[in-house]
């Protein structure tokens, strides 16, 4: 099943924003609804933002009202420098369970769930295989909180898949190796920004790095195709840490001892450089993923590991020049609502006035048309004019979108049903869903 109506969780996260921007370019996707408790961190054009956390009751309302067929969960915290253990656990485990609970049930429209996970699921140990395949279980208990969270979150996804596959729900888990890219910030990219990169004495571990564009590409590929099960997402090629640093023009400094490495890293933390335990384990033993299954599913990586590292190095060299010219994006709700919905805004390269403000007569016309189509509008209809149903059919999509805010909820639901069966105009359907979702979100905020 190709995704048509997508709910994207974690819209304010780096990956949520990047993926939303990419999905907006896909004309086959009719609606994108992004949810998060915080404001978006990048500019979006047709993604509808609803300020809500991971409360399953509210998420379920959005799923039902917007007739969501695909849920993409990008919220997983996989780097322990990004959140405290307690906050990470609430997000990774409790949040994941809540999102999945919002998708269950015979009345749920959800037919696909995509879960963005991490290769930290496998861990890093001395006796690891040369390449982890998807059917391998973690060989040792998870030693760090973030790794335990990932294992527990994936277990919740597996339980959900076992329950819901009976009604035809596709569940995709994507385990990504370490990412690099022009705007990506992780523990590894922080290390690589240093002129002298600390390493563990006597160890030169193996690494795979996936470019951030390929991370987004893998998620898009899963949205376009039915990929049930677990997939490793890693490009071709494996590099030793010394090779990675050589491509980046950095010097490897093996100052960390092979025993008591965590204690030896304490001075670095006091100097402002925090190396999480899961990263120290990788600096010791490394890790590599078998990528054949996802490649067999049709995805072609844009970058190999070597090419991703080289691209990252090129960006590192120009970043100081770009930083002064860049102005960080700031979400302004009032401005966003104006640009998205105001009838005064001109859209299109031809400068044509697309939006307009409906008159009371036009509103009455639409209500009479709804009655003629077999619905019962909330407002008392004015005296009927000839052929109100045909008058409705003659309304252009832009005109109808301008009239929608004048209708009450039950009229919008009825109109959405009619359009879905007859008109099938994506612009009208998307606008109805957006208005319903905003109304439900505003109601939930007022009730709290």
CSV table of C-alpha atoms in Angstrom, one decimal:
chain,number,residue,atom,x,y,z
A,1,UNK,CA,0.0,0.0,0.0
A,2,UNK,CA,1.4,3.4,-1.0
A,3,UNK,CA,0.9,5.9,1.8
A,4,UNK,CA,-1.7,8.6,1.1
A,5,UNK,CA,-2.5,10.2,4.5
A,6,UNK,CA,0.4,10.3,6.8
A,7,UNK,CA,0.7,11.1,10.5
A,8,UNK,CA,4.3,12.1,11.4
A,9,UNK,CA,5.2,12.0,15.1
A,10,UNK,CA,8.0,14.1,16.5
A,11,UNK,CA,7.6,16.9,14.0
A,12,UNK,CA,9.9,19.2,15.9
A,13,UNK,CA,12.7,16.7,16.0
A,14,UNK,CA,15.4,16.9,13.4
A,15,UNK,CA,14.2,13.8,11.5
A,16,UNK,CA,10.6,14.7,11.8
A,17,UNK,CA,11.2,18.1,10.1
A,18,UNK,CA,13.5,16.7,7.4
A,19,UNK,CA,11.0,13.9,6.6
A,20,UNK,CA,8.0,16.3,6.5
A,21,UNK,CA,9.8,18.5,4.0
A,22,UNK,CA,10.6,15.5,1.8
A,23,UNK,CA,7.1,14.1,2.0
A,24,UNK,CA,5.7,17.4,0.9
A,25,UNK,CA,7.4,17.0,-2.5
A,26,UNK,CA,5.5,13.7,-3.1
A,27,UNK,CA,2.3,14.6,-5.0
A,28,UNK,CA,0.8,11.2,-4.3
A,29,UNK,CA,0.6,12.0,-0.6
A,30,UNK,CA,-2.7,13.8,0.0
A,31,UNK,CA,-2.3,14.9,3.6
A,32,UNK,CA,0.6,15.2,6.1
A,33,UNK,CA,-0.3,15.8,9.8
A,34,UNK,CA,2.6,16.4,12.1
A,35,UNK,CA,2.3,16.2,15.9
A,36,UNK,CA,4.6,17.3,18.7
A,37,UNK,CA,4.5,19.1,22.0
A,38,UNK,CA,7.0,21.7,20.7
A,39,UNK,CA,7.0,24.1,17.7
A,40,UNK,CA,8.3,22.9,14.4
A,41,UNK,CA,12.0,23.7,13.8
A,42,UNK,CA,11.9,24.1,10.1
A,43,UNK,CA,9.7,25.8,7.5
A,44,UNK,CA,6.8,23.6,6.2
A,45,UNK,CA,4.4,24.3,3.4
A,46,UNK,CA,1.5,21.8,3.5
A,47,UNK,CA,2.2,19.8,6.7
A,48,UNK,CA,-0.5,20.4,9.3
A,49,UNK,CA,1.0,20.9,12.7
A,50,UNK,CA,-1.1,19.9,15.8
A,51,UNK,CA,0.5,20.7,19.2
A,52,UNK,CA,0.0,17.5,21.1
A,53,UNK,CA,2.3,15.1,22.9
A,54,UNK,CA,2.0,11.3,22.9
A,55,UNK,CA,-1.3,11.1,24.7
A,56,UNK,CA,-2.9,8.1,23.0
A,57,UNK,CA,-6.5,9.4,23.3
A,58,UNK,CA,-5.6,12.6,21.5
A,59,UNK,CA,-3.5,10.9,18.8
A,60,UNK,CA,-6.4,8.5,18.2
A,61,UNK,CA,-8.8,11.4,17.6
A,62,UNK,CA,-6.4,12.9,15.0
A,63,UNK,CA,-5.9,9.5,13.4
A,64,UNK,CA,-9.7,9.0,13.1
A,65,UNK,CA,-10.6,12.5,12.0
A,66,UNK,CA,-7.8,12.7,9.3
A,67,UNK,CA,-8.4,9.1,8.2
A,68,UNK,CA,-4.6,8.4,8.6
A,69,UNK,CA,-3.4,5.3,6.8
A,70,UNK,CA,0.3,5.6,7.7
A,71,UNK,CA,2.0,6.5,10.9
A,72,UNK,CA,5.7,7.3,10.8
A,73,UNK,CA,7.3,7.5,14.3
A,74,UNK,CA,10.6,9.5,14.2
A,75,UNK,CA,10.8,10.4,17.9
A,76,UNK,CA,13.2,7.8,19.2
A,77,UNK,CA,16.2,9.3,21.1
A,78,UNK,CA,19.2,7.2,20.1
A,79,UNK,CA,22.0,9.5,21.5
A,80,UNK,CA,22.1,9.9,25.3
A,81,UNK,CA,23.6,13.4,25.0
A,82,UNK,CA,20.2,14.6,23.7
A,83,UNK,CA,18.1,13.8,26.9
A,84,UNK,CA,18.4,12.6,30.4
A,85,UNK,CA,17.9,8.9,31.0
A,86,UNK,CA,14.4,9.6,32.6
A,87,UNK,CA,13.3,11.8,29.7
A,88,UNK,CA,14.7,9.4,27.1
A,89,UNK,CA,12.8,6.5,28.7
A,90,UNK,CA,9.5,8.4,28.8
A,91,UNK,CA,9.9,9.4,25.1
A,92,UNK,CA,11.3,6.1,23.8
A,93,UNK,CA,9.3,3.5,25.7
A,94,UNK,CA,6.2,5.2,27.2
A,95,UNK,CA,5.7,7.4,24.1
A,96,UNK,CA,6.1,4.5,21.7
A,97,UNK,CA,3.5,2.5,23.6
A,98,UNK,CA,1.1,5.4,23.5
A,99,UNK,CA,1.5,6.0,19.7
A,100,UNK,CA,0.9,2.3,19.0
A,101,UNK,CA,-2.1,2.2,21.3
A,102,UNK,CA,-3.6,5.1,19.2
A,103,UNK,CA,-3.4,2.9,16.1
A,104,UNK,CA,-5.0,-0.3,17.3
A,105,UNK,CA,-8.6,-1.5,16.9
A,106,UNK,CA,-10.8,-2.8,14.1
A,107,UNK,CA,-12.1,0.7,13.5
A,108,UNK,CA,-8.6,2.2,13.0
A,109,UNK,CA,-7.8,3.5,9.5
A,110,UNK,CA,-4.1,2.9,10.0
A,111,UNK,CA,-2.7,0.3,7.6
A,112,UNK,CA,1.0,1.0,8.0
A,113,UNK,CA,3.3,1.8,10.8
A,114,UNK,CA,7.0,2.8,10.2
A,115,UNK,CA,9.3,2.9,13.3
A,116,UNK,CA,12.7,4.6,13.0
A,117,UNK,CA,15.1,2.6,15.2
A,118,UNK,CA,18.8,2.3,15.6
A,119,UNK,CA,21.7,-0.1,15.2
A,120,UNK,CA,22.3,0.4,19.0
A,121,UNK,CA,19.7,-2.4,19.3
A,122,UNK,CA,22.6,-4.8,18.5
A,123,UNK,CA,25.1,-3.2,20.8
A,124,UNK,CA,28.9,-3.4,20.5
A,125,UNK,CA,30.8,-6.3,22.0
A,126,UNK,CA,34.1,-8.1,21.4
A,127,UNK,CA,32.5,-11.3,20.1
A,128,UNK,CA,30.0,-9.6,17.7
A,129,UNK,CA,29.7,-11.0,14.1
A,130,UNK,CA,31.3,-9.2,11.2
A,131,UNK,CA,27.9,-8.0,10.1
A,132,UNK,CA,24.6,-8.1,11.9
A,133,UNK,CA,21.7,-9.4,10.0
A,134,UNK,CA,18.1,-8.6,10.8
A,135,UNK,CA,17.3,-12.1,12.2
A,136,UNK,CA,20.0,-11.8,14.8
A,137,UNK,CA,19.0,-11.1,18.4
A,138,UNK,CA,21.1,-8.9,20.6
A,139,UNK,CA,23.9,-11.3,21.8
A,140,UNK,CA,24.4,-9.6,25.2
A,141,UNK,CA,22.1,-7.7,27.7
A,142,UNK,CA,22.0,-4.0,27.0
A,143,UNK,CA,24.4,-2.2,29.3
A,144,UNK,CA,23.3,1.4,28.9
A,145,UNK,CA,19.9,3.1,29.5
A,146,UNK,CA,19.6,4.2,25.9
A,147,UNK,CA,20.2,0.7,24.5
A,148,UNK,CA,17.7,-0.8,27.0
A,149,UNK,CA,15.1,1.8,25.8
A,150,UNK,CA,15.7,0.8,22.2
A,151,UNK,CA,15.3,-2.9,22.9
A,152,UNK,CA,12.1,-2.3,24.9
A,153,UNK,CA,10.6,0.1,22.3
A,154,UNK,CA,11.2,-2.5,19.6
A,155,UNK,CA,9.6,-5.2,21.7
A,156,UNK,CA,6.5,-3.0,22.0
A,157,UNK,CA,6.5,-2.6,18.2
A,158,UNK,CA,6.8,-6.3,17.8
A,159,UNK,CA,3.9,-7.0,20.1
A,160,UNK,CA,1.8,-4.4,18.2
A,161,UNK,CA,2.7,-6.1,14.9
A,162,UNK,CA,1.7,-9.5,16.2
A,163,UNK,CA,-1.7,-8.2,17.2
A,164,UNK,CA,-2.4,-6.0,14.1
A,165,UNK,CA,-1.0,-8.0,11.2
A,166,UNK,CA,-4.3,-10.1,11.3
A,167,UNK,CA,-6.2,-7.1,10.0
A,168,UNK,CA,-3.6,-6.3,7.3
A,169,UNK,CA,-1.4,-3.7,9.0
A,170,UNK,CA,2.2,-3.5,7.7
A,171,UNK,CA,4.8,-2.8,10.4
A,172,UNK,CA,8.3,-1.7,9.3
A,173,UNK,CA,11.2,-1.2,11.7
A,174,UNK,CA,14.3,0.5,10.2
A,175,UNK,CA,17.5,0.1,12.1
A,176,UNK,CA,19.9,2.9,11.1
A,177,UNK,CA,23.7,2.9,11.5
A,178,UNK,CA,25.5,6.1,12.5
A,179,UNK,CA,24.5,9.1,10.5
A,180,UNK,CA,26.5,12.0,9.2
A,181,UNK,CA,25.5,15.1,7.1
A,182,UNK,CA,25.8,18.8,6.7
A,183,UNK,CA,23.3,19.7,9.5
A,184,UNK,CA,23.3,16.6,11.6
A,185,UNK,CA,24.5,16.8,15.2
A,186,UNK,CA,25.4,13.7,17.1
A,187,UNK,CA,28.0,12.5,19.5
A,188,UNK,CA,30.1,11.3,16.6
A,189,UNK,CA,29.9,14.5,14.6
A,190,UNK,CA,30.8,16.4,17.8
A,191,UNK,CA,33.9,14.2,18.2
A,192,UNK,CA,34.8,14.7,14.5
A,193,UNK,CA,34.7,18.5,14.9
A,194,UNK,CA,37.7,18.4,17.2
A,195,UNK,CA,41.2,19.0,15.6
A,196,UNK,CA,42.5,16.0,17.6
A,197,UNK,CA,40.0,13.1,17.9
A,198,UNK,CA,40.4,11.0,21.1
A,199,UNK,CA,40.4,7.2,20.6
A,200,UNK,CA,41.1,4.1,22.6
A,201,UNK,CA,44.7,2.9,22.7
A,202,UNK,CA,45.1,-0.2,20.6
A,203,UNK,CA,41.7,-0.1,18.9
A,204,UNK,CA,40.8,0.9,15.4
A,205,UNK,CA,37.1,0.0,15.1
A,206,UNK,CA,35.1,-0.6,12.0
A,207,UNK,CA,32.4,2.0,11.1
A,208,UNK,CA,29.5,2.5,8.7
A,209,UNK,CA,28.1,6.0,8.2
A,210,UNK,CA,24.8,6.7,6.4
A,211,UNK,CA,24.3,10.1,4.9
A,212,UNK,CA,21.4,12.1,6.3
A,213,UNK,CA,19.8,12.3,2.8
A,214,UNK,CA,19.7,8.5,2.7
A,215,UNK,CA,18.1,8.3,6.2
A,216,UNK,CA,15.3,10.4,4.8
A,217,UNK,CA,15.3,8.4,1.6
A,218,UNK,CA,14.9,5.1,3.5
A,219,UNK,CA,11.9,6.4,5.4
A,220,UNK,CA,10.3,7.6,2.2
A,221,UNK,CA,10.9,4.3,0.5
A,222,UNK,CA,9.2,2.5,3.4
A,223,UNK,CA,6.2,4.9,3.0
A,224,UNK,CA,5.9,4.2,-0.7
A,225,UNK,CA,6.1,0.4,-0.4
A,226,UNK,CA,4.9,-2.4,1.8
A,227,UNK,CA,8.0,-3.5,3.7
A,228,UNK,CA,6.8,-5.7,6.6
A,229,UNK,CA,9.4,-6.6,9.2
A,230,UNK,CA,12.9,-5.4,10.3
A,231,UNK,CA,15.4,-3.8,7.9
A,232,UNK,CA,19.0,-2.7,8.5
A,233,UNK,CA,19.7,0.7,6.9
A,234,UNK,CA,23.4,1.1,6.1
A,235,UNK,CA,25.3,1.9,2.9
A,236,UNK,CA,27.9,-0.1,1.2
A,237,UNK,CA,31.4,0.0,2.6
A,238,UNK,CA,33.1,-0.2,6.0
A,239,UNK,CA,35.9,2.0,7.1
A,240,UNK,CA,38.3,1.8,10.1
A,241,UNK,CA,38.2,4.8,12.4
A,242,UNK,CA,41.6,5.9,11.3
A,243,UNK,CA,40.4,5.9,7.6
A,244,UNK,CA,37.4,8.0,8.6
A,245,UNK,CA,39.6,10.6,10.3
A,246,UNK,CA,42.0,10.6,7.4
A,247,UNK,CA,39.2,11.5,5.0
A,248,UNK,CA,38.0,14.2,7.4
A,249,UNK,CA,41.6,15.6,7.7
A,250,UNK,CA,41.7,14.9,11.4
A,251,UNK,CA,44.3,13.5,13.6
A,252,UNK,CA,43.6,10.4,15.7
A,253,UNK,CA,44.7,10.7,19.3
A,254,UNK,CA,44.7,7.4,21.2
A,255,UNK,CA,44.7,8.8,24.7
A,256,UNK,CA,41.9,6.7,26.3
A,257,UNK,CA,43.1,3.5,28.0
A,258,UNK,CA,41.6,0.1,27.0
A,259,UNK,CA,40.6,-0.5,30.7
A,260,UNK,CA,38.7,2.0,32.8
A,261,UNK,CA,37.9,4.0,29.7
A,262,UNK,CA,34.8,5.6,31.2
A,263,UNK,CA,36.8,7.0,34.2
A,264,UNK,CA,39.5,8.2,31.8
A,265,UNK,CA,36.9,10.1,29.8
A,266,UNK,CA,35.9,12.1,32.9
A,267,UNK,CA,38.4,14.9,32.2
A,268,UNK,CA,36.9,15.2,28.7
A,269,UNK,CA,33.5,15.7,30.2
A,270,UNK,CA,34.8,18.5,32.5
A,271,UNK,CA,36.3,20.1,29.4
A,272,UNK,CA,32.8,20.1,27.8
A,273,UNK,CA,33.1,16.9,25.6
A,274,UNK,CA,30.8,14.2,26.7
A,275,UNK,CA,31.3,10.8,25.1
A,276,UNK,CA,28.3,8.5,26.0
A,277,UNK,CA,29.0,4.9,27.1
A,278,UNK,CA,27.4,3.5,23.9
A,279,UNK,CA,29.8,5.6,21.8
A,280,UNK,CA,32.8,4.5,23.9
A,281,UNK,CA,31.8,0.9,23.2
A,282,UNK,CA,31.7,1.6,19.5
A,283,UNK,CA,35.1,3.3,19.7
A,284,UNK,CA,36.4,0.1,21.1
A,285,UNK,CA,34.7,-2.7,19.1
A,286,UNK,CA,32.9,-1.0,16.2
A,287,UNK,CA,29.9,-2.4,14.4
A,288,UNK,CA,28.7,-3.2,10.9
A,289,UNK,CA,25.2,-4.1,9.5
A,290,UNK,CA,24.3,-6.3,6.6
A,291,UNK,CA,22.3,-4.1,4.2
A,292,UNK,CA,21.3,-6.7,1.6
A,293,UNK,CA,17.6,-7.1,2.7
A,294,UNK,CA,16.8,-3.4,2.3
A,295,UNK,CA,18.6,-3.2,-1.0
A,296,UNK,CA,16.6,-6.2,-2.2
A,297,UNK,CA,13.5,-4.3,-1.2
A,298,UNK,CA,14.4,-1.8,-4.0
A,299,UNK,CA,16.3,1.0,-2.2
A,300,UNK,CA,19.4,2.4,-3.8
A,301,UNK,CA,21.7,4.4,-1.5
A,302,UNK,CA,22.9,7.7,-2.8
A,303,UNK,CA,26.2,7.6,-0.8
A,304,UNK,CA,28.5,4.8,0.2
A,305,UNK,CA,30.1,5.1,3.6
A,306,UNK,CA,33.2,6.7,2.1
A,307,UNK,CA,31.2,9.1,0.1
A,308,UNK,CA,29.1,10.1,3.1
A,309,UNK,CA,32.2,10.8,5.2
A,310,UNK,CA,33.8,12.8,2.4
A,311,UNK,CA,30.6,14.9,2.0
A,312,UNK,CA,30.5,15.5,5.7
A,313,UNK,CA,34.1,16.6,5.7
A,314,UNK,CA,33.4,19.1,2.9
A,315,UNK,CA,30.6,20.6,4.8
A,316,UNK,CA,32.7,20.8,8.0
A,317,UNK,CA,35.2,23.0,6.1
A,318,UNK,CA,32.6,25.5,4.9
A,319,UNK,CA,30.4,25.4,8.0
A,320,UNK,CA,32.1,28.4,9.7
A,321,UNK,CA,31.4,30.5,6.6
A,322,UNK,CA,27.7,29.5,6.4
A,323,UNK,CA,27.0,29.8,10.1
A,324,UNK,CA,27.2,33.6,10.0
A,325,UNK,CA,24.9,33.9,7.0
A,326,UNK,CA,22.2,31.5,8.3
A,327,UNK,CA,19.2,32.8,10.4
A,328,UNK,CA,17.6,30.0,12.5
A,329,UNK,CA,14.0,29.2,11.7
A,330,UNK,CA,11.4,30.3,14.2
A,331,UNK,CA,7.9,29.0,14.1
A,332,UNK,CA,5.3,31.8,14.4
A,333,UNK,CA,1.8,30.3,14.6
A,334,UNK,CA,-0.1,33.5,13.6
A,335,UNK,CA,2.1,34.1,10.5
A,336,UNK,CA,2.0,30.4,9.5
A,337,UNK,CA,-1.8,30.4,9.8
A,338,UNK,CA,-2.1,33.6,7.7
A,339,UNK,CA,0.2,32.3,5.0
A,340,UNK,CA,-1.5,28.9,4.9
A,341,UNK,CA,-5.2,29.9,5.1
A,342,UNK,CA,-5.8,33.6,4.5
A,343,UNK,CA,-7.8,34.3,1.4
A,344,UNK,CA,-5.7,37.5,0.9
A,345,UNK,CA,-2.6,35.5,0.1
A,346,UNK,CA,-1.9,35.1,-3.6
A,347,UNK,CA,-0.6,31.8,-4.6
A,348,UNK,CA,1.0,30.5,-7.9
A,349,UNK,CA,3.7,31.9,-10.1
A,350,UNK,CA,1.1,33.7,-12.2
A,351,UNK,CA,0.1,35.8,-9.3
A,352,UNK,CA,-3.5,34.8,-9.6
A,353,UNK,CA,-5.8,35.5,-6.6
A,354,UNK,CA,-6.6,31.9,-5.5
A,355,UNK,CA,-8.3,32.6,-2.1
A,356,UNK,CA,-11.3,34.7,-1.4
A,357,UNK,CA,-13.6,35.6,1.5
A,358,UNK,CA,-17.1,34.1,1.1
A,359,UNK,CA,-20.2,36.2,1.4
A,360,UNK,CA,-23.2,35.3,3.6
A,361,UNK,CA,-25.1,34.5,0.4
A,362,UNK,CA,-22.4,32.1,-0.8
A,363,UNK,CA,-22.4,30.4,2.6
A,364,UNK,CA,-26.2,29.9,2.4
A,365,UNK,CA,-25.7,28.5,-1.1
A,366,UNK,CA,-23.4,25.9,0.2
A,367,UNK,CA,-25.7,25.0,3.1
A,368,UNK,CA,-28.6,24.5,0.6
A,369,UNK,CA,-26.4,22.4,-1.6
A,370,UNK,CA,-25.5,20.2,1.4
A,371,UNK,CA,-29.2,19.7,2.0
A,372,UNK,CA,-29.8,18.8,-1.6
A,373,UNK,CA,-26.9,16.3,-1.5
A,374,UNK,CA,-28.7,14.5,1.4
A,375,UNK,CA,-27.0,16.1,4.4
A,376,UNK,CA,-28.6,18.3,7.1
A,377,UNK,CA,-26.5,21.4,7.8
A,378,UNK,CA,-26.6,22.9,11.2
A,379,UNK,CA,-27.7,26.3,10.1
A,380,UNK,CA,-31.2,26.9,9.0
A,381,UNK,CA,-31.2,27.0,5.2
A,382,UNK,CA,-32.4,30.0,3.3
A,383,UNK,CA,-35.1,29.6,0.7
A,384,UNK,CA,-33.9,27.2,-1.9
A,385,UNK,CA,-32.8,28.4,-5.3
A,386,UNK,CA,-33.0,26.2,-8.5
A,387,UNK,CA,-30.6,23.2,-8.6
A,388,UNK,CA,-28.6,23.8,-5.4
A,389,UNK,CA,-26.8,20.4,-5.9
A,390,UNK,CA,-25.6,21.5,-9.3
A,391,UNK,CA,-24.5,24.8,-7.8
A,392,UNK,CA,-22.3,22.9,-5.4
A,393,UNK,CA,-20.9,20.8,-8.2
A,394,UNK,CA,-20.0,24.0,-10.1
A,395,UNK,CA,-17.9,25.3,-7.2
A,396,UNK,CA,-14.2,25.2,-7.8
A,397,UNK,CA,-11.9,23.7,-5.3
A,398,UNK,CA,-10.5,27.0,-4.2
A,399,UNK,CA,-13.9,28.5,-3.8
A,400,UNK,CA,-15.1,25.6,-1.7
A,401,UNK,CA,-12.0,25.7,0.5
A,402,UNK,CA,-12.8,29.3,1.3
A,403,UNK,CA,-16.3,28.3,2.4
A,404,UNK,CA,-15.3,25.4,4.6
A,405,UNK,CA,-14.5,27.5,7.8
A,406,UNK,CA,-18.1,28.6,7.9
A,407,UNK,CA,-19.4,25.1,8.4
A,408,UNK,CA,-19.9,23.3,11.7
A,409,UNK,CA,-18.2,20.0,12.5
A,410,UNK,CA,-21.0,17.6,11.5
A,411,UNK,CA,-21.4,19.4,8.2
A,412,UNK,CA,-17.7,19.1,7.5
A,413,UNK,CA,-17.8,15.4,8.3
A,414,UNK,CA,-20.7,14.9,5.9
A,415,UNK,CA,-19.1,17.0,3.2
A,416,UNK,CA,-15.8,15.0,3.5
A,417,UNK,CA,-17.8,11.8,3.1
A,418,UNK,CA,-19.4,13.1,-0.1
A,419,UNK,CA,-16.2,14.4,-1.5
A,420,UNK,CA,-14.4,11.2,-0.8
A,421,UNK,CA,-17.1,9.2,-2.7
A,422,UNK,CA,-17.7,11.6,-5.6
A,423,UNK,CA,-15.6,14.7,-5.9
A,424,UNK,CA,-12.2,13.3,-4.7
A,425,UNK,CA,-10.6,16.7,-4.9
A,426,UNK,CA,-7.4,16.4,-2.7
A,427,UNK,CA,-7.4,20.1,-1.9
A,428,UNK,CA,-10.9,20.0,-0.5
A,429,UNK,CA,-10.4,16.8,1.4
A,430,UNK,CA,-7.1,18.0,2.9
A,431,UNK,CA,-8.7,21.3,4.0
A,432,UNK,CA,-11.6,19.6,5.7
A,433,UNK,CA,-9.2,17.3,7.6
A,434,UNK,CA,-7.1,20.2,8.6
A,435,UNK,CA,-10.0,22.2,10.0
A,436,UNK,CA,-11.3,19.1,11.9
A,437,UNK,CA,-7.8,18.4,13.3
A,438,UNK,CA,-7.3,22.0,14.4
A,439,UNK,CA,-10.8,22.1,16.0
A,440,UNK,CA,-10.1,18.9,17.9
A,441,UNK,CA,-6.7,20.2,19.0
A,442,UNK,CA,-8.1,23.5,20.2
A,443,UNK,CA,-10.8,21.6,22.1
A,444,UNK,CA,-8.3,19.4,23.8
A,445,UNK,CA,-6.1,22.4,24.8
A,446,UNK,CA,-9.1,24.2,26.3
A,447,UNK,CA,-10.1,21.1,28.2
A,448,UNK,CA,-6.7,20.9,29.8
